[in-house]
Amino acid sequence: MPGLQSVSAAILNMLFTVHALGYGSCWMKGPIVAQEAFKNLAWVREGRFIAALLSVGEPDESPPARGRTPLDELMRTVG
């Protein structure tokens, strides 16, 4: 899938924007197993593919942010 990294970066920016506007979103790749059905539903042109689906809406809840894991628990230096 050419350009998948660029598509992923664009999706991440969309998720940031949705959040900044006060909405909730979820990046779904599971429904892509039904690629052909979605292509017909969304009128996707021949030779194109669906990389992901984003659901966007008003969130039911706003959980508190999780704490960050200390860097020394995530990596170590060698040498």
PDB file of C-alpha atoms in Angstrom, residues 11-41:
ATOM      1  CA  ILE A  11      -5.027  10.357  10.184  1.00  0.00           C
ATOM      2  CA  LEU A  12      -3.139  11.181  13.370  1.00  0.00           C
ATOM      3  CA  ASN A  13      -3.425  14.893  12.562  1.00  0.00           C
ATOM      4  CA  MET A  14      -7.151  14.454  11.969  1.00  0.00           C
ATOM      5  CA  LEU A  15      -7.474  12.769  15.375  1.00  0.00           C
ATOM      6  CA  PHE A  16      -5.612  15.661  17.046  1.00  0.00           C
ATOM      7  CA  THR A  17      -7.876  18.176  15.291  1.00  0.00           C
ATOM      8  CA  VAL A  18     -11.058  16.311  16.240  1.00  0.00           C
ATOM      9  CA  HIS A  19      -9.915  16.278  19.876  1.00  0.00           C
ATOM     10  CA  ALA A  20      -8.997  19.988  19.789  1.00  0.00           C
ATOM     11  CA  LEU A  21     -12.533  20.742  18.551  1.00  0.00           C
ATOM     12  CA  GLY A  22     -13.981  18.906  21.563  1.00  0.00           C
ATOM     13  CA  TYR A  23     -15.104  15.753  19.793  1.00  0.00           C
ATOM     14  CA  GLY A  24     -14.141  12.145  20.295  1.00  0.00           C
ATOM     15  CA  SER A  25     -12.811   9.809  17.657  1.00  0.00           C
ATOM     16  CA  CYS A  26     -11.603   6.283  17.144  1.00  0.00           C
ATOM     17  CA  TRP A  27      -9.189   5.039  14.476  1.00  0.00           C
ATOM     18  CA  MET A  28     -10.637   1.737  13.285  1.00  0.00           C
ATOM     19  CA  LYS A  29      -8.855  -0.648  10.982  1.00  0.00           C
ATOM     20  CA  GLY A  30     -10.891  -3.739  11.847  1.00  0.00           C
ATOM     21  CA  PRO A  31     -13.738  -2.940   9.458  1.00  0.00           C
ATOM     22  CA  ILE A  32     -11.213  -2.880   6.623  1.00  0.00           C
ATOM     23  CA  VAL A  33     -11.652  -6.659   6.390  1.00  0.00           C
ATOM     24  CA  ALA A  34     -14.901  -5.705   4.655  1.00  0.00           C
ATOM     25  CA  GLN A  35     -12.967  -3.588   2.130  1.00  0.00           C
ATOM     26  CA  GLU A  36     -15.157  -4.464  -0.872  1.00  0.00           C
ATOM     27  CA  ALA A  37     -18.415  -3.720   0.936  1.00  0.00           C
ATOM     28  CA  PHE A  38     -17.078  -0.340   2.100  1.00  0.00           C
ATOM     29  CA  LYS A  39     -15.785   0.461  -1.382  1.00  0.00           C
ATOM     30  CA  ASN A  40     -19.285  -0.012  -2.791  1.00  0.00           C
ATOM     31  CA  LEU A  41     -20.904   1.902   0.077  1.00  0.00           C
TER      32      LEU A  41
END
